[in-house]
Amino acid sequence: MTAETNRWPHGKVGVVAIVGRPNVGKSTFLNQALGYHLTAVTNRPQTTRKHWRGFLSTDDGQIIFVDTPGIHKEQDELGKSMLFSVHGAMKDADAVLCICDPTRNPGREDNLVIERTAKSKVPVLLVMNKADVADAEQQEASRAAYRAGLPDLRGEYLVSAKTGDGVPELLQATRDLLPEGPFLFPADELSDSYERDIGAELIREAAMELLYDEVPHCLAVQIDEWKETEKGPNIMATLLVETESQKAIVIGKQGSVISKIRKNAQARLKDNVEGTPRLALYVKVSPSWRNRRTTLRELGLS
Ligand SMILES: Nc1nc2c(ncn2[C@@H]2O[C@H](COP(=O)(O)OP(=O)(O)OP(=O)(O)O)[C@@H](O)[C@H]2O)c(=O)[nH]1
Ligand SMILES: [Mg+2]
């Protein structure tokens, strides 16, 4: 063994899947835990479309978090891929954080989450999120529903992923569930995602925030070019939509919508990359891309 491998850190190390129905705050929690904007957050359900890994390294361990798409009744090939991704993440995990949102009455999607989580062979913690807005009665209703379906829960935590309240205690409890071992990634690495994939998510997030109705669900972002320069990256990206009418909405009157999307996306990219990014955006119609396996593969969603 060399001096170098002697120094490789050890501690509580393992993979932790973050699961729950859409819109409960899974991605917000991961970003809060990492202190880094890794995955897209919006107020629309089914924002996250594939799993994303974020690494939280501390003196006493390394948690490999896996943010997953919300568990829902799938309706297309994209939905199937999303659920497949949740299943894979849970299968490979050492522990599961099952996140719920007490501000919404427990319903059909919560039952789907409970059903799938109950099959997990590893420890599960229940995380009741949105403590900043959920009242005691709502918390009790969610707690009762999840407790009833998950009798082997290893703990329950009330947190606000938005404000960070309760998050340090939950992180410590999560770490305590993990086995001892060597770090799986260098301690200064935050994720194994490519910068351009994170960039595509930030652009999609900015676009989803400005679009309404069905358009956000029909939208995908493809990075056509990511060229590093001394001043920062030059990025060319295409927004894929499914119909000409969606394309018209995304462009807006005299390009007003796409120019706002570009401006907001560029500001988000600036927080995540070195230097000043320059972003050019295009819009393309790709009919039924959510049902085309080849396009899903090209977008890294299958
Ligand atoms: N008030 C409040 N809002 C929150 C909290 N956590 C998340 N949110 C909001 O809930 C919405 C959904 O958050 P996301 O993190 O995208 O939820 P998600 O579970 O990843 O959603 P999907 O990817 O669609 O499955 C966003 O509008 C967040 O700002 C919280 O602790 N308090
Ligand atoms: Mg998400």
Short mmCIF file of C-alpha atoms and ligand atoms in Angstrom, two decimals:
data_model
loop_
_atom_site.label_atom_id
_atom_site.label_comp_id
_atom_site.label_asym_id
_atom_site.label_seq_id
_atom_site.Cartn_x
_atom_site.Cartn_y
_atom_site.Cartn_z
CA MET A 1 0.00 0.00 0.00
CA THR A 2 1.41 3.40 -0.93
CA ALA A 3 1.35 6.51 1.24
CA GLU A 4 -1.25 7.89 -1.20
CA THR A 5 -3.75 5.05 -0.66
CA ASN A 6 -3.13 5.31 3.12
CA ARG A 7 -4.52 8.81 2.98
CA TRP A 8 -7.69 7.83 1.07
CA PRO A 9 -10.48 8.75 3.53
CA HIS A 10 -12.67 6.22 5.32
CA GLY A 11 -15.91 6.65 7.23
CA LYS A 12 -19.62 5.94 6.97
CA VAL A 13 -20.04 5.50 3.24
CA GLY A 14 -22.99 4.44 1.11
CA VAL A 15 -25.61 5.11 -1.50
CA VAL A 16 -28.88 6.73 -0.42
CA ALA A 17 -31.90 6.88 -2.75
CA ILE A 18 -34.26 9.86 -2.36
CA VAL A 19 -37.75 8.75 -3.37
CA GLY A 20 -41.29 10.09 -3.18
CA ARG A 21 -44.21 11.21 -5.32
CA PRO A 22 -43.71 14.13 -7.71
CA ASN A 23 -43.27 17.65 -6.28
CA VAL A 24 -42.57 16.68 -2.64
CA GLY A 25 -39.17 18.43 -2.70
CA LYS A 26 -36.69 15.61 -3.43
CA SER A 27 -34.47 17.74 -5.64
CA THR A 28 -34.77 20.75 -3.33
CA PHE A 29 -33.58 18.50 -0.48
CA LEU A 30 -30.59 17.23 -2.46
CA ASN A 31 -29.56 20.74 -3.52
CA GLN A 32 -29.92 21.92 0.10
CA ALA A 33 -27.86 18.98 1.43
CA LEU A 34 -25.09 19.58 -1.13
CA GLY A 35 -25.22 23.39 -0.97
CA TYR A 36 -25.05 23.25 -4.77
CA HIS A 37 -27.69 23.56 -7.49
CA LEU A 38 -27.37 20.12 -9.08
CA THR A 39 -30.89 19.13 -10.12
CA ALA A 40 -33.82 21.10 -11.46
CA VAL A 41 -36.49 22.33 -9.05
CA THR A 42 -39.85 23.69 -10.19
CA ASN A 43 -43.37 23.87 -8.83
CA ARG A 44 -44.51 21.40 -11.53
CA PRO A 45 -44.77 17.66 -10.90
CA GLN A 46 -42.41 15.31 -12.80
CA THR A 47 -39.58 17.80 -13.08
CA THR A 48 -36.80 15.25 -12.49
CA ARG A 49 -36.67 12.76 -15.37
CA LYS A 50 -33.68 10.57 -14.59
CA HIS A 51 -31.63 9.87 -11.53
CA TRP A 52 -28.88 12.25 -10.52
CA ARG A 53 -26.07 11.47 -8.11
CA GLY A 54 -24.73 14.07 -5.68
CA PHE A 55 -21.92 13.36 -3.19
CA LEU A 56 -21.87 14.78 0.32
CA SER A 57 -18.42 14.32 1.88
CA THR A 58 -17.71 15.19 5.50
CA ASP A 59 -14.92 14.31 7.96
CA ASP A 60 -16.84 11.22 9.06
CA GLY A 61 -18.21 9.88 5.81
CA GLN A 62 -19.53 10.19 2.28
CA ILE A 63 -23.17 9.93 1.26
CA ILE A 64 -23.80 9.20 -2.42
CA PHE A 65 -27.30 10.63 -2.81
CA VAL A 66 -29.44 9.58 -5.75
CA ASP A 67 -32.26 12.00 -6.59
CA THR A 68 -34.99 10.15 -8.49
CA PRO A 69 -38.03 11.06 -10.61
CA GLY A 70 -41.33 11.25 -8.71
CA ILE A 71 -43.23 7.97 -8.52
CA HIS A 72 -46.43 8.33 -10.59
CA LYS A 73 -48.70 6.32 -12.90
CA GLU A 74 -46.68 6.32 -16.13
CA GLN A 75 -48.41 7.29 -19.37
CA ASP A 76 -45.68 7.17 -21.98
CA GLU A 77 -42.21 5.76 -22.71
CA LEU A 78 -40.60 8.65 -20.81
CA GLY A 79 -42.73 7.80 -17.75
CA LYS A 80 -41.68 4.15 -18.01
CA SER A 81 -38.00 5.11 -18.15
CA MET A 82 -38.47 7.43 -15.18
CA LEU A 83 -39.96 4.65 -13.04
CA PHE A 84 -37.31 2.20 -14.19
CA SER A 85 -34.74 4.71 -12.98
CA VAL A 86 -36.41 4.92 -9.52
CA HIS A 87 -36.49 1.13 -9.29
CA GLY A 88 -32.78 0.87 -10.16
CA ALA A 89 -31.82 3.54 -7.64
CA MET A 90 -33.71 1.80 -4.82
CA LYS A 91 -32.27 -1.60 -5.72
CA ASP A 92 -28.67 -0.34 -5.54
CA ALA A 93 -29.07 1.75 -2.38
CA ASP A 94 -27.80 1.15 1.17
CA ALA A 95 -30.65 3.26 2.59
CA VAL A 96 -33.74 5.08 1.34
CA LEU A 97 -35.11 8.50 2.24
CA CYS A 98 -38.84 8.41 1.57
CA ILE A 99 -39.95 12.04 1.29
CA CYS A 100 -43.57 13.13 1.68
CA ASP A 101 -45.33 16.48 1.45
CA PRO A 102 -47.89 16.90 4.24
CA THR A 103 -49.39 20.00 2.61
CA ARG A 104 -51.22 17.63 0.24
CA ASN A 105 -53.62 15.00 1.56
CA PRO A 106 -52.18 11.50 1.20
CA GLY A 107 -53.62 9.97 -1.97
CA ARG A 108 -53.12 7.52 -4.82
CA GLU A 109 -49.54 8.57 -5.61
CA ASP A 110 -48.54 8.31 -1.94
CA ASN A 111 -49.92 4.75 -1.98
CA LEU A 112 -47.75 3.96 -5.01
CA VAL A 113 -44.70 5.31 -3.17
CA ILE A 114 -45.54 3.33 -0.03
CA GLU A 115 -46.11 0.15 -2.06
CA ARG A 116 -42.73 0.44 -3.78
CA THR A 117 -40.82 1.56 -0.70
CA ALA A 118 -42.26 -1.31 1.36
CA LYS A 119 -40.40 -3.71 -0.97
CA SER A 120 -37.05 -2.13 -0.11
CA LYS A 121 -34.64 -4.47 1.66
CA VAL A 122 -32.58 -1.63 3.18
CA PRO A 123 -33.36 0.81 6.04
CA VAL A 124 -35.93 3.50 5.23
CA LEU A 125 -36.28 6.91 6.90
CA LEU A 126 -39.52 8.86 6.51
CA VAL A 127 -38.88 12.53 5.75
CA MET A 128 -41.80 14.87 6.21
CA ASN A 129 -40.84 17.91 4.17
CA LYS A 130 -42.22 21.46 3.89
CA ALA A 131 -42.27 21.90 7.70
CA ASP A 132 -42.24 25.65 7.05
CA VAL A 133 -45.76 25.50 5.60
CA ALA A 134 -47.41 22.24 6.78
CA ASP A 135 -49.51 22.51 9.95
CA ALA A 136 -49.63 19.90 12.73
CA GLU A 137 -52.86 18.32 11.50
CA GLN A 138 -51.47 17.87 7.97
CA GLN A 139 -48.24 16.40 9.36
CA GLU A 140 -50.24 13.91 11.43
CA ALA A 141 -52.30 12.78 8.43
CA SER A 142 -49.17 12.08 6.35
CA ARG A 143 -47.35 10.45 9.22
CA ALA A 144 -50.29 8.09 9.85
CA ALA A 145 -50.58 7.08 6.17
CA TYR A 146 -46.85 6.37 5.74
CA ARG A 147 -46.52 4.64 9.13
CA ALA A 148 -49.42 2.33 8.30
CA GLY A 149 -47.84 1.20 5.01
CA LEU A 150 -44.21 1.18 6.19
CA PRO A 151 -44.15 -0.53 9.61
CA ASP A 152 -40.36 -1.04 9.52
CA LEU A 153 -39.39 2.64 9.27
CA ARG A 154 -36.05 3.32 10.97
CA GLY A 155 -36.92 6.91 11.86
CA GLU A 156 -39.08 9.92 11.06
CA TYR A 157 -37.78 13.44 10.43
CA LEU A 158 -39.58 16.71 9.97
CA VAL A 159 -37.59 19.09 7.75
CA SER A 160 -37.84 22.04 5.44
CA ALA A 161 -35.71 21.41 2.38
CA LYS A 162 -36.34 25.03 1.45
CA THR A 163 -35.04 26.67 4.66
CA GLY A 164 -32.71 23.86 5.75
CA ASP A 165 -34.48 23.37 9.09
CA GLY A 166 -34.02 19.82 10.39
CA VAL A 167 -31.69 18.88 7.53
CA PRO A 168 -28.43 18.50 9.58
CA GLU A 169 -30.15 16.08 11.99
CA LEU A 170 -31.52 14.06 9.10
CA LEU A 171 -28.11 13.93 7.42
CA GLN A 172 -26.51 12.64 10.63
CA ALA A 173 -29.21 9.95 11.01
CA THR A 174 -28.69 8.96 7.37
CA ARG A 175 -24.94 8.67 7.82
CA ASP A 176 -25.46 6.51 10.92
CA LEU A 177 -27.31 3.93 8.80
CA LEU A 178 -24.39 3.43 6.41
CA PRO A 179 -21.61 0.84 6.60
CA GLU A 180 -17.97 1.74 7.36
CA GLY A 181 -15.69 1.83 4.35
CA PRO A 182 -13.46 3.84 2.03
CA PHE A 183 -14.87 6.88 0.21
CA LEU A 184 -16.17 5.92 -3.23
CA PHE A 185 -15.32 9.28 -4.85
CA PRO A 186 -12.72 11.98 -4.18
CA ALA A 187 -13.84 14.10 -1.22
CA ASP A 188 -13.93 17.31 -3.28
CA GLU A 189 -16.18 15.87 -6.01
CA LEU A 190 -19.86 16.93 -5.85
CA SER A 191 -21.29 14.78 -8.61
CA ASP A 192 -20.37 12.47 -11.45
CA SER A 193 -22.72 14.29 -13.83
CA TYR A 194 -21.20 16.14 -16.76
CA GLU A 195 -21.21 19.92 -16.53
CA ARG A 196 -23.14 20.06 -19.82
CA ASP A 197 -25.90 17.75 -18.46
CA ILE A 198 -26.27 19.94 -15.37
CA GLY A 199 -26.30 22.94 -17.74
CA ALA A 200 -29.13 21.38 -19.77
CA GLU A 201 -31.15 20.91 -16.55
CA LEU A 202 -30.63 24.54 -15.56
CA ILE A 203 -31.84 25.70 -18.97
CA ARG A 204 -34.89 23.40 -18.73
CA GLU A 205 -35.61 24.69 -15.23
CA ALA A 206 -35.50 28.30 -16.46
CA ALA A 207 -37.80 27.44 -19.38
CA MET A 208 -40.29 25.49 -17.24
CA GLU A 209 -40.67 28.44 -14.90
CA LEU A 210 -41.83 30.68 -17.74
CA LEU A 211 -44.13 28.18 -19.47
CA TYR A 212 -47.60 26.99 -18.52
CA ASP A 213 -50.11 24.20 -19.06
CA GLU A 214 -48.74 21.15 -20.83
CA VAL A 215 -45.69 22.83 -22.41
CA PRO A 216 -43.22 22.15 -19.55
CA HIS A 217 -43.92 18.42 -19.81
CA CYS A 218 -43.36 18.43 -23.57
CA LEU A 219 -40.02 20.21 -23.29
CA ALA A 220 -36.52 18.76 -23.45
CA VAL A 221 -33.14 20.46 -23.73
CA GLN A 222 -30.35 19.26 -25.94
CA ILE A 223 -26.87 20.77 -25.72
CA ASP A 224 -25.54 21.11 -29.29
CA GLU A 225 -22.19 22.67 -28.41
CA TRP A 226 -20.30 23.47 -25.20
CA LYS A 227 -17.04 25.17 -26.07
CA GLU A 228 -14.73 26.35 -23.29
CA THR A 229 -13.11 29.74 -23.90
CA GLU A 230 -10.93 31.94 -21.71
CA LYS A 231 -13.97 34.04 -20.74
CA GLY A 232 -16.29 31.10 -20.04
CA PRO A 233 -18.20 28.47 -22.02
CA ASN A 234 -19.99 29.22 -25.30
CA ILE A 235 -23.11 27.10 -25.21
CA MET A 236 -25.55 26.30 -28.02
CA ALA A 237 -28.72 24.49 -26.95
CA THR A 238 -31.98 23.43 -28.55
CA LEU A 239 -35.34 23.34 -26.80
CA LEU A 240 -37.30 20.38 -28.15
CA VAL A 241 -41.10 20.59 -28.14
CA GLU A 242 -43.72 18.30 -29.65
CA THR A 243 -45.90 20.62 -31.79
CA GLU A 244 -45.70 23.81 -33.85
CA SER A 245 -48.11 25.54 -31.45
CA GLN A 246 -45.80 24.74 -28.51
CA LYS A 247 -42.90 26.12 -30.53
CA ALA A 248 -44.82 29.38 -31.05
CA ILE A 249 -45.49 29.60 -27.28
CA VAL A 250 -41.83 28.99 -26.41
CA ILE A 251 -40.68 31.67 -28.87
CA GLY A 252 -43.39 34.18 -27.86
CA LYS A 253 -44.37 37.41 -29.56
CA GLN A 254 -41.29 38.72 -31.41
CA GLY A 255 -39.15 36.26 -29.46
CA SER A 256 -40.10 37.74 -26.09
CA VAL A 257 -40.44 34.39 -24.24
CA ILE A 258 -37.32 32.71 -25.58
CA SER A 259 -35.29 35.80 -24.88
CA LYS A 260 -36.44 35.74 -21.20
CA ILE A 261 -35.67 32.02 -21.00
CA ARG A 262 -32.19 32.69 -22.39
CA LYS A 263 -31.55 35.51 -19.93
CA ASN A 264 -32.73 33.51 -16.89
CA ALA A 265 -30.90 30.37 -17.98
CA GLN A 266 -27.69 32.32 -18.53
CA ALA A 267 -27.92 33.78 -15.00
CA ARG A 268 -28.32 30.27 -13.54
CA LEU A 269 -25.44 28.91 -15.60
CA LYS A 270 -23.25 31.76 -14.37
CA ASP A 271 -23.61 30.48 -10.78
CA ASN A 272 -22.51 27.00 -11.83
CA VAL A 273 -19.66 27.41 -14.32
CA GLU A 274 -16.29 29.15 -14.39
CA GLY A 275 -16.36 32.56 -16.08
CA THR A 276 -19.24 34.14 -17.98
CA PRO A 277 -21.28 31.73 -20.08
CA ARG A 278 -22.69 32.80 -23.45
CA LEU A 279 -25.85 30.98 -24.38
CA ALA A 280 -27.58 30.69 -27.76
CA LEU A 281 -30.99 28.98 -27.77
CA TYR A 282 -32.95 27.39 -30.62
CA VAL A 283 -36.37 25.70 -30.69
CA LYS A 284 -37.17 22.57 -32.67
CA VAL A 285 -40.30 20.46 -33.09
CA SER A 286 -39.71 16.78 -32.48
CA PRO A 287 -43.15 15.12 -32.64
CA SER A 288 -43.90 12.63 -29.84
CA TRP A 289 -40.30 12.63 -28.61
CA ARG A 290 -41.51 11.34 -25.23
CA ASN A 291 -42.58 8.11 -26.91
CA ARG A 292 -39.51 7.67 -29.14
CA ARG A 293 -36.90 5.42 -27.59
CA THR A 294 -34.09 6.73 -29.83
CA THR A 295 -34.71 10.36 -28.83
CA LEU A 296 -34.99 9.38 -25.15
CA ARG A 297 -31.63 7.63 -25.49
CA GLU A 298 -30.05 10.64 -27.22
CA LEU A 299 -31.29 12.83 -24.37
CA GLY A 300 -29.86 10.44 -21.77
CA LEU A 301 -33.36 9.63 -20.50
CA SER A 302 -33.49 5.94 -21.32
N1 LIG B 1 -42.48 25.74 1.26
C1 LIG B 1 -41.67 24.77 0.85
N2 LIG B 1 -41.61 24.46 -0.46
C2 LIG B 1 -40.76 23.47 -0.84
C3 LIG B 1 -39.94 22.77 0.09
N3 LIG B 1 -39.23 21.85 -0.59
C4 LIG B 1 -39.58 21.97 -1.89
N4 LIG B 1 -40.49 22.95 -2.05
C5 LIG B 1 -41.12 23.40 -3.30
O1 LIG B 1 -41.84 22.30 -3.85
C6 LIG B 1 -41.79 22.33 -5.28
C7 LIG B 1 -41.26 21.00 -5.81
O2 LIG B 1 -39.89 20.87 -5.45
P1 LIG B 1 -38.92 19.84 -6.19
O3 LIG B 1 -37.67 19.80 -5.40
O4 LIG B 1 -38.83 20.13 -7.64
O5 LIG B 1 -39.75 18.49 -5.98
P2 LIG B 1 -39.39 17.01 -6.50
O6 LIG B 1 -39.90 16.07 -5.48
O7 LIG B 1 -37.96 16.91 -6.88
O8 LIG B 1 -40.32 16.94 -7.79
P3 LIG B 1 -40.19 15.95 -9.09
O9 LIG B 1 -38.81 16.06 -9.62
O10 LIG B 1 -41.21 16.51 -10.01
O11 LIG B 1 -40.54 14.57 -8.62
C8 LIG B 1 -40.91 23.54 -5.64
O12 LIG B 1 -41.77 24.63 -5.92
C9 LIG B 1 -40.11 23.78 -4.38
O13 LIG B 1 -39.70 25.13 -4.22
C10 LIG B 1 -40.04 23.14 1.47
O14 LIG B 1 -39.37 22.60 2.37
N5 LIG B 1 -40.92 24.15 1.79
MG MG B 2 -37.06 16.48 -8.67
#
